[in-house]
Short mmCIF file of C-alpha atoms and ligand atoms in Angstrom, two decimals:
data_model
loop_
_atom_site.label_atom_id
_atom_site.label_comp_id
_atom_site.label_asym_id
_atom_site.label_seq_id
_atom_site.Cartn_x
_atom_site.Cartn_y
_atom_site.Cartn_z
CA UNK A 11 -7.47 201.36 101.64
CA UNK A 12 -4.07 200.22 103.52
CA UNK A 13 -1.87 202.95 102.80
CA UNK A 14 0.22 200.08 101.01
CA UNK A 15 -2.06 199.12 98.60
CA UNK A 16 -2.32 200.23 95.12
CA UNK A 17 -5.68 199.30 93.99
CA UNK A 18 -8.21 196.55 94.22
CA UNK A 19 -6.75 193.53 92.32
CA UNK A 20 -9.63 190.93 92.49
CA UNK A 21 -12.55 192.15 94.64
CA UNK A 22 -14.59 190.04 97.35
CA UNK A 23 -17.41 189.39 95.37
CA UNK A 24 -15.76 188.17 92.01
CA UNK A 25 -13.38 185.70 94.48
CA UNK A 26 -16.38 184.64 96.52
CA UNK A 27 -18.25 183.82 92.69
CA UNK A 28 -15.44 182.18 91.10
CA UNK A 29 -14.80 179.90 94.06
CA UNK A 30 -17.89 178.88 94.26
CA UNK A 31 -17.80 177.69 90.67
CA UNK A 32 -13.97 176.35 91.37
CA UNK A 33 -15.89 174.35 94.12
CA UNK A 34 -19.01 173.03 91.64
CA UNK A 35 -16.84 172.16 88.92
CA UNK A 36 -14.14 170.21 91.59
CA UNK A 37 -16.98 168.53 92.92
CA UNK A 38 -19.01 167.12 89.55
CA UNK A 39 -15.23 165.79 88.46
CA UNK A 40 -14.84 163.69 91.96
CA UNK A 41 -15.12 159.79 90.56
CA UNK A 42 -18.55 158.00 91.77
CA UNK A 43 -18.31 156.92 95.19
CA UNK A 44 -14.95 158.23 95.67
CA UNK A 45 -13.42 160.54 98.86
CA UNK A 46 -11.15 163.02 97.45
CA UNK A 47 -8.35 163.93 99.57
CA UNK A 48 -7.91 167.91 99.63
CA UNK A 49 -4.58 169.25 100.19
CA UNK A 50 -3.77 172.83 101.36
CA UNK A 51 -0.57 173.86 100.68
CA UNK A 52 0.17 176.34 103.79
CA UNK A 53 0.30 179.35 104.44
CA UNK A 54 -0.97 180.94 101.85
CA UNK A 55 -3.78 178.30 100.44
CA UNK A 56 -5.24 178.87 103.60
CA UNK A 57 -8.33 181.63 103.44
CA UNK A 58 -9.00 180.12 99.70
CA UNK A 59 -8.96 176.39 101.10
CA UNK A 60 -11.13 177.60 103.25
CA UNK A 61 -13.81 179.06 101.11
CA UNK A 62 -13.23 176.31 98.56
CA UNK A 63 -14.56 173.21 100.61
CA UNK A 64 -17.12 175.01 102.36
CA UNK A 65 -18.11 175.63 99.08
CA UNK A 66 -18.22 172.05 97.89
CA UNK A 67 -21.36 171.50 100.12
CA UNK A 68 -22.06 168.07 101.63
CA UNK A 69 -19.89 166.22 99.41
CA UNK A 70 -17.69 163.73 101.35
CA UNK A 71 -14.06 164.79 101.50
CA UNK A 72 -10.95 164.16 103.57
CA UNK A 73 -8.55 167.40 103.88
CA UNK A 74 -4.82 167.53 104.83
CA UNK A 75 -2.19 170.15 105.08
CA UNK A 76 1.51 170.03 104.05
CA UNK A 77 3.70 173.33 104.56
CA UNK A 78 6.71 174.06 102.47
CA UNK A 79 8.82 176.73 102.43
CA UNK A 80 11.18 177.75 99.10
CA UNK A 81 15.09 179.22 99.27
CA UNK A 82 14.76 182.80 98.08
CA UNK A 83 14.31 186.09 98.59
CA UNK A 84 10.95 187.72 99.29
CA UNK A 85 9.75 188.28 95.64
CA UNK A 86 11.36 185.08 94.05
CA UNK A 87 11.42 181.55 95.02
CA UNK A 88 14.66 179.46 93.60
CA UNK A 89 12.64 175.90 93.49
CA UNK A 90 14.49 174.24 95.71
CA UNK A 91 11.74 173.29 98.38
CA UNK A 92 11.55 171.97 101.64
CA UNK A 93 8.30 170.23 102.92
CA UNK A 94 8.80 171.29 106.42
CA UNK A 95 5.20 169.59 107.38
CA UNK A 96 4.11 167.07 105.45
CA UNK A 97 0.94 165.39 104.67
CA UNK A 98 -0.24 162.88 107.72
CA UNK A 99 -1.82 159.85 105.89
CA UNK A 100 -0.67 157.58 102.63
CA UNK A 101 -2.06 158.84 99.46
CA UNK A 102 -1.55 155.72 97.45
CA UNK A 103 -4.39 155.03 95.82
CA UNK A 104 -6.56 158.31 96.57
CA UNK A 105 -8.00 161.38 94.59
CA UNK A 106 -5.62 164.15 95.30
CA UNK A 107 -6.35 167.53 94.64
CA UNK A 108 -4.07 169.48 95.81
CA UNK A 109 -4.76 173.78 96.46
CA UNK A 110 -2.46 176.75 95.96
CA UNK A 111 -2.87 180.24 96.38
CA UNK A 112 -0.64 181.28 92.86
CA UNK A 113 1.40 179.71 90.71
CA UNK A 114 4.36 182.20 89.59
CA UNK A 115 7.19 180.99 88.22
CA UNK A 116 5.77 177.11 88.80
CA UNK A 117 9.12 175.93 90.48
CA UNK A 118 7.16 175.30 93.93
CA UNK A 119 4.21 173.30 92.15
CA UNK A 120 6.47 171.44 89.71
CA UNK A 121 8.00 170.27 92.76
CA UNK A 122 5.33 169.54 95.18
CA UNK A 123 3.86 167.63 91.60
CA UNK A 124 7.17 165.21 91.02
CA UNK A 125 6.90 164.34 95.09
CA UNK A 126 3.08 163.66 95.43
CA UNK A 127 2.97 161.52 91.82
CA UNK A 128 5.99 159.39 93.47
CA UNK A 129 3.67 158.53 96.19
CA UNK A 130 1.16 156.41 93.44
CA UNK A 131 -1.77 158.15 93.97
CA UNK A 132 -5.21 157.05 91.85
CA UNK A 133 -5.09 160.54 90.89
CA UNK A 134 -3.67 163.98 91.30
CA UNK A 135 -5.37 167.31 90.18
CA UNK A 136 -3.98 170.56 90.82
CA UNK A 137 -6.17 173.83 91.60
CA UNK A 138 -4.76 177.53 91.83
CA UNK A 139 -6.35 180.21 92.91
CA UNK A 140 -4.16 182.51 90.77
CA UNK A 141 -1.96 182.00 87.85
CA UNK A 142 1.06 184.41 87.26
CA UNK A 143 1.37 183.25 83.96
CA UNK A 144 3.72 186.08 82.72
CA UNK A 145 6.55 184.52 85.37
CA UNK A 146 6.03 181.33 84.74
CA UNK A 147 9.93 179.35 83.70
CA UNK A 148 8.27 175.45 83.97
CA UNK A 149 4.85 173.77 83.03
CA UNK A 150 2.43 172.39 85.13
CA UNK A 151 -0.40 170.80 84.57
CA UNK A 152 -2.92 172.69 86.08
CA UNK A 153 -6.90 171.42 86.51
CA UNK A 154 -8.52 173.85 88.22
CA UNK A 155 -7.79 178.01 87.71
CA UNK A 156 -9.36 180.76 89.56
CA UNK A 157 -7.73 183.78 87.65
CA UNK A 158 -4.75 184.41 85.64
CA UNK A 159 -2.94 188.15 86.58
CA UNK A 160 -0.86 190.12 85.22
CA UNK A 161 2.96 189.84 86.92
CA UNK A 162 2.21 191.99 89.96
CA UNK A 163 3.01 191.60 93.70
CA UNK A 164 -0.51 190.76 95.09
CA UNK A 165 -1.42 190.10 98.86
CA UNK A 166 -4.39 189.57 100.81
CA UNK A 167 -7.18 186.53 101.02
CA UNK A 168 -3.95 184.24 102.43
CA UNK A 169 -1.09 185.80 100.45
CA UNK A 170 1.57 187.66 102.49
CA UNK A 171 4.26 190.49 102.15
CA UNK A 172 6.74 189.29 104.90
CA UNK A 173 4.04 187.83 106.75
CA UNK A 174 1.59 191.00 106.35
CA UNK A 175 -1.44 191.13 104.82
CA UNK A 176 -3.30 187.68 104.81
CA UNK A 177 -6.13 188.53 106.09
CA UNK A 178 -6.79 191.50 104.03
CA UNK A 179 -10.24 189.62 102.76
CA UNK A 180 -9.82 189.97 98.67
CA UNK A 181 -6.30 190.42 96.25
CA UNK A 182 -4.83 193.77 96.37
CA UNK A 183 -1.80 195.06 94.67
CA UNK A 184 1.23 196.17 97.22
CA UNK A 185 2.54 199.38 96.25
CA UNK A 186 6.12 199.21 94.69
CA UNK A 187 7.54 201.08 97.22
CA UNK A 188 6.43 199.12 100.28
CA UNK A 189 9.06 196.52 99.15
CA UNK A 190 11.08 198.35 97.12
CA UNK A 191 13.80 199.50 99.91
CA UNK A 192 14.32 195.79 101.27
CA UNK A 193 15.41 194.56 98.02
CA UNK A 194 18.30 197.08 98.01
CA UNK A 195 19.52 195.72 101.49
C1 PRP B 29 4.02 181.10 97.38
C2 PRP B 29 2.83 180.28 96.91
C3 PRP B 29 3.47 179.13 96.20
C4 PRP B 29 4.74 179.72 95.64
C5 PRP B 29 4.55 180.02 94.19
O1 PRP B 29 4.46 180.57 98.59
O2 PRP B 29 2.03 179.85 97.99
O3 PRP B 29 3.76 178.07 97.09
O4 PRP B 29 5.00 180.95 96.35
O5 PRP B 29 5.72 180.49 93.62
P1 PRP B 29 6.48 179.76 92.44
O6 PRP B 29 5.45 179.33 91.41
O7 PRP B 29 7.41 180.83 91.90
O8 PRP B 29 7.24 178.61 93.00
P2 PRP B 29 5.40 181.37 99.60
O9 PRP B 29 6.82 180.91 99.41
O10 PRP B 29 5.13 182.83 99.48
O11 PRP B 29 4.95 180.82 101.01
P3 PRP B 29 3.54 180.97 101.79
O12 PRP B 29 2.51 180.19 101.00
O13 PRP B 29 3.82 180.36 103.12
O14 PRP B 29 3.21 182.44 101.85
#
C-alpha cells in the first residue's frame, strides 16, 4: 500500500457490488418510458459515475457534467459554491439524478439541490456514493446511498488529497500525517 495510506477503507469488490445494486435499484425507480438525465458532479463523481451507468445496462439515459468548486481549505468546504461548468441542456421537465462522490458536511449538495429544483425539473433524486454522516451541519434529501463512514479523510476511486490519489481504484484512508503539516501553514 501507498506509503500514505492507512488501511483499506472500502475494498474493490464491496464498491464494485454495491454499485451494481446502486445501479439496479436507480434503474427499476426510472418512470415508464422516461430518459433520466444523469448528472456527475466533477471531479470527484467521476470513477463512480463511471461504474454506475455502465452498470445500469441498456437502459436509455442522457448524462451531463457540471463542475463546482467550494471556498475552503483542503479538509472543509464553507458552502459557498461556485458552478464553474455547468450543465449544457434545460432540465425543465426531466428526471434528474444527480451523482456525488460523499456528502460531508452537506453544504455542497444542499446547494447544488436549491439551484437544480429552481430549474423545474419533473424530478430530482440525489445518489452518493458515500455519506459522512458524523460531519454532516444541513439535511439533504438523499435517494440513493452507497455507504455511510465514519468521519475520516478518504481518497481514491475519484476522491483526491490536493489532487492525489483518484485513481487509487477503491476508498482508502490517508494517513493523518500526510496532511497534517499543511494545515499548520
Ligand atoms: C467534495 C465532494 C463534494 C463535497 C462534499 O468535493 O465531491 O462535492 O466535497 O463536501 P460537503 O458535503 O462538506 O459540502 P471537492 O470540493 O473535494 O471537489 P472535487 O469533487 O473536485 O474533488
Amino acid at each position: 500500500m501507498e506509503p500514505s495510506l492507512e488501511y483499506d477503507e472500502i475494498n474493490y469488490n464491496d464498491l464494485k457490488h454495491r454499485v451494481k445494486m446502486l445501479a439496479q435499484k436507480i434503474v427499476e425507480d426510472i418512470p415508464e418510458g422516461e430518459i433520466p438525465l444523469m448528472v456527475c458532479v466533477l471531479k470527484g463523481a467521476f470513477v463512480f459515475f463511471a461504474d454506475l451507468t455502465r452498470d445500469m445496462g441498456d437502459v436509455m439515459i442522457e448524462t451531463e457534467f457540471m463542475s463546482v468548486s467550494s471556498y475552503g481549505d483542503e479538509q472543509t468546504s464553507s458552502g459557498v459554491v461556485e458552478i464553474t461548468q455547468d450543465i449544457g441542456v434545460n432540465i425543465a421537465g426531466r428526471h434528474v439524478i444527480l451523482v456525488e462522490d460523499i456528502v460531508d458536511t452537506g453544504l455542497t449538495l444542499n446547494y447544488l439541490r436549491d439551484i437544480l429544483l429552481r430549474r423545474e425539473p419533473a424530478s430530482l433524486r440525489i445518489c452518493v456514493l458515500l455519506d459522512k454522516v458524523a460531519a454532516r451541519e444541513v439535511e439533504v434529501p438523499i435517494d440513493y446511498i452507497g455507504f455511510e463512514i465514519e468521519n475520516v479523510f478518504v481518497v481514491g476511486y475519484g476522491l483526491d488529497y490536493a489532487g492525489h490519489y483518484r485513481n487509487h481504484p477503491w476508498i482508502s484512508v490517508l494517513k493523518e500525517s500526510a496532511y497534517k503539516d499543511t494545515e499548520s501553514e
